[in-house]
């Protein structure tokens, strides 16, 4: 979350995208439950489909409007709520 916050506040650094991918992949592979395995999906999905925007914000130090940050956070929370845990009915 620190890296995403830094990027959205126009303080992203070169290498942040690679760190996000590395951390997300590591979490997916090492998590012991379904929730942990799917938690990084929103980050990985936005990187896959909007990588150019991430790079633009890092390169030009753009500050993302608060609305966009809240939208992304809502998307992450919605995904986590919809992820079923083993044993859920």
Short mmCIF file of C-alpha atoms in Angstrom, two decimals:
data_model
loop_
_atom_site.label_atom_id
_atom_site.label_comp_id
_atom_site.label_asym_id
_atom_site.label_seq_id
_atom_site.Cartn_x
_atom_site.Cartn_y
_atom_site.Cartn_z
CA UNK A 1 0.00 0.00 0.00
CA UNK A 2 2.93 2.37 0.67
CA UNK A 3 4.17 2.03 -2.89
CA UNK A 4 0.71 2.65 -4.38
CA UNK A 5 0.22 5.65 -2.11
CA UNK A 6 3.59 7.07 -3.10
CA UNK A 7 2.78 6.65 -6.80
CA UNK A 8 -0.65 8.26 -6.44
CA UNK A 9 0.86 11.22 -4.60
CA UNK A 10 3.33 11.90 -7.39
CA UNK A 11 6.27 10.50 -5.41
CA UNK A 12 6.71 7.21 -7.27
CA UNK A 13 10.22 6.02 -7.98
CA UNK A 14 11.76 4.05 -10.79
CA UNK A 15 11.50 0.39 -9.85
CA UNK A 16 8.20 0.77 -7.96
CA UNK A 17 6.26 -1.14 -10.61
CA UNK A 18 8.72 -4.02 -10.47
CA UNK A 19 8.48 -4.03 -6.66
CA UNK A 20 4.68 -4.17 -6.84
CA UNK A 21 4.80 -7.09 -9.25
CA UNK A 22 7.41 -8.90 -7.18
CA UNK A 23 5.55 -8.40 -3.89
CA UNK A 24 2.19 -9.33 -5.40
CA UNK A 25 3.57 -12.48 -7.01
CA UNK A 26 5.31 -13.48 -3.80
CA UNK A 27 2.11 -13.05 -1.80
CA UNK A 28 0.10 -15.11 -4.32
CA UNK A 29 2.62 -17.93 -4.25
CA UNK A 30 3.24 -18.05 -0.50
CA UNK A 31 -0.22 -17.40 0.95
CA UNK A 32 -1.75 -20.37 2.71
CA UNK A 33 -5.38 -19.38 2.19
CA UNK A 34 -7.51 -18.40 -0.78
CA UNK A 35 -7.95 -14.84 0.46
CA UNK A 36 -4.22 -14.27 0.61
CA UNK A 37 -3.74 -15.85 -2.79
CA UNK A 38 -6.25 -13.53 -4.44
CA UNK A 39 -5.59 -10.33 -2.48
CA UNK A 40 -2.92 -9.06 -4.93
CA UNK A 41 -5.17 -9.58 -7.99
CA UNK A 42 -6.48 -5.99 -8.17
CA UNK A 43 -2.94 -4.62 -8.15
CA UNK A 44 -1.75 -7.11 -10.76
CA UNK A 45 -4.82 -6.48 -12.93
CA UNK A 46 -4.40 -2.70 -12.91
CA UNK A 47 -0.71 -3.11 -13.70
CA UNK A 48 -1.53 -5.42 -16.58
CA UNK A 49 -4.18 -3.16 -18.11
CA UNK A 50 -2.97 0.30 -17.03
CA UNK A 51 0.80 -0.03 -16.78
CA UNK A 52 1.25 3.01 -19.05
CA UNK A 53 -0.65 5.15 -16.55
CA UNK A 54 1.50 3.91 -13.68
CA UNK A 55 4.64 4.73 -15.66
CA UNK A 56 3.25 8.15 -16.58
CA UNK A 57 2.56 9.02 -12.94
CA UNK A 58 6.02 7.91 -11.88
CA UNK A 59 7.85 9.63 -14.73
CA UNK A 60 5.98 12.94 -14.60
CA UNK A 61 5.23 12.92 -10.86
CA UNK A 62 1.49 13.28 -11.42
CA UNK A 63 -0.75 13.49 -8.40
CA UNK A 64 -3.76 11.22 -8.83
CA UNK A 65 -7.04 12.83 -7.93
CA UNK A 66 -8.50 11.67 -4.64
CA UNK A 67 -11.50 10.21 -6.49
CA UNK A 68 -9.29 7.76 -8.40
CA UNK A 69 -7.54 6.62 -5.23
CA UNK A 70 -10.86 6.03 -3.47
CA UNK A 71 -12.16 4.15 -6.50
CA UNK A 72 -9.13 1.84 -6.48
CA UNK A 73 -9.45 1.24 -2.74
CA UNK A 74 -13.16 0.43 -3.14
CA UNK A 75 -12.28 -1.99 -5.94
CA UNK A 76 -9.74 -3.77 -3.73
CA UNK A 77 -12.17 -3.99 -0.78
CA UNK A 78 -14.96 -5.26 -3.04
CA UNK A 79 -12.69 -7.97 -4.45
CA UNK A 80 -11.61 -9.07 -0.96
CA UNK A 81 -15.24 -9.24 0.24
CA UNK A 82 -16.24 -11.34 -2.77
CA UNK A 83 -13.40 -13.84 -2.29
CA UNK A 84 -14.65 -16.94 -0.55
CA UNK A 85 -12.59 -18.63 2.11
CA UNK A 86 -12.32 -22.42 2.31
CA UNK A 87 -15.32 -23.68 4.22
CA UNK A 88 -17.51 -20.67 3.33
CA UNK A 89 -20.96 -21.59 2.12
#
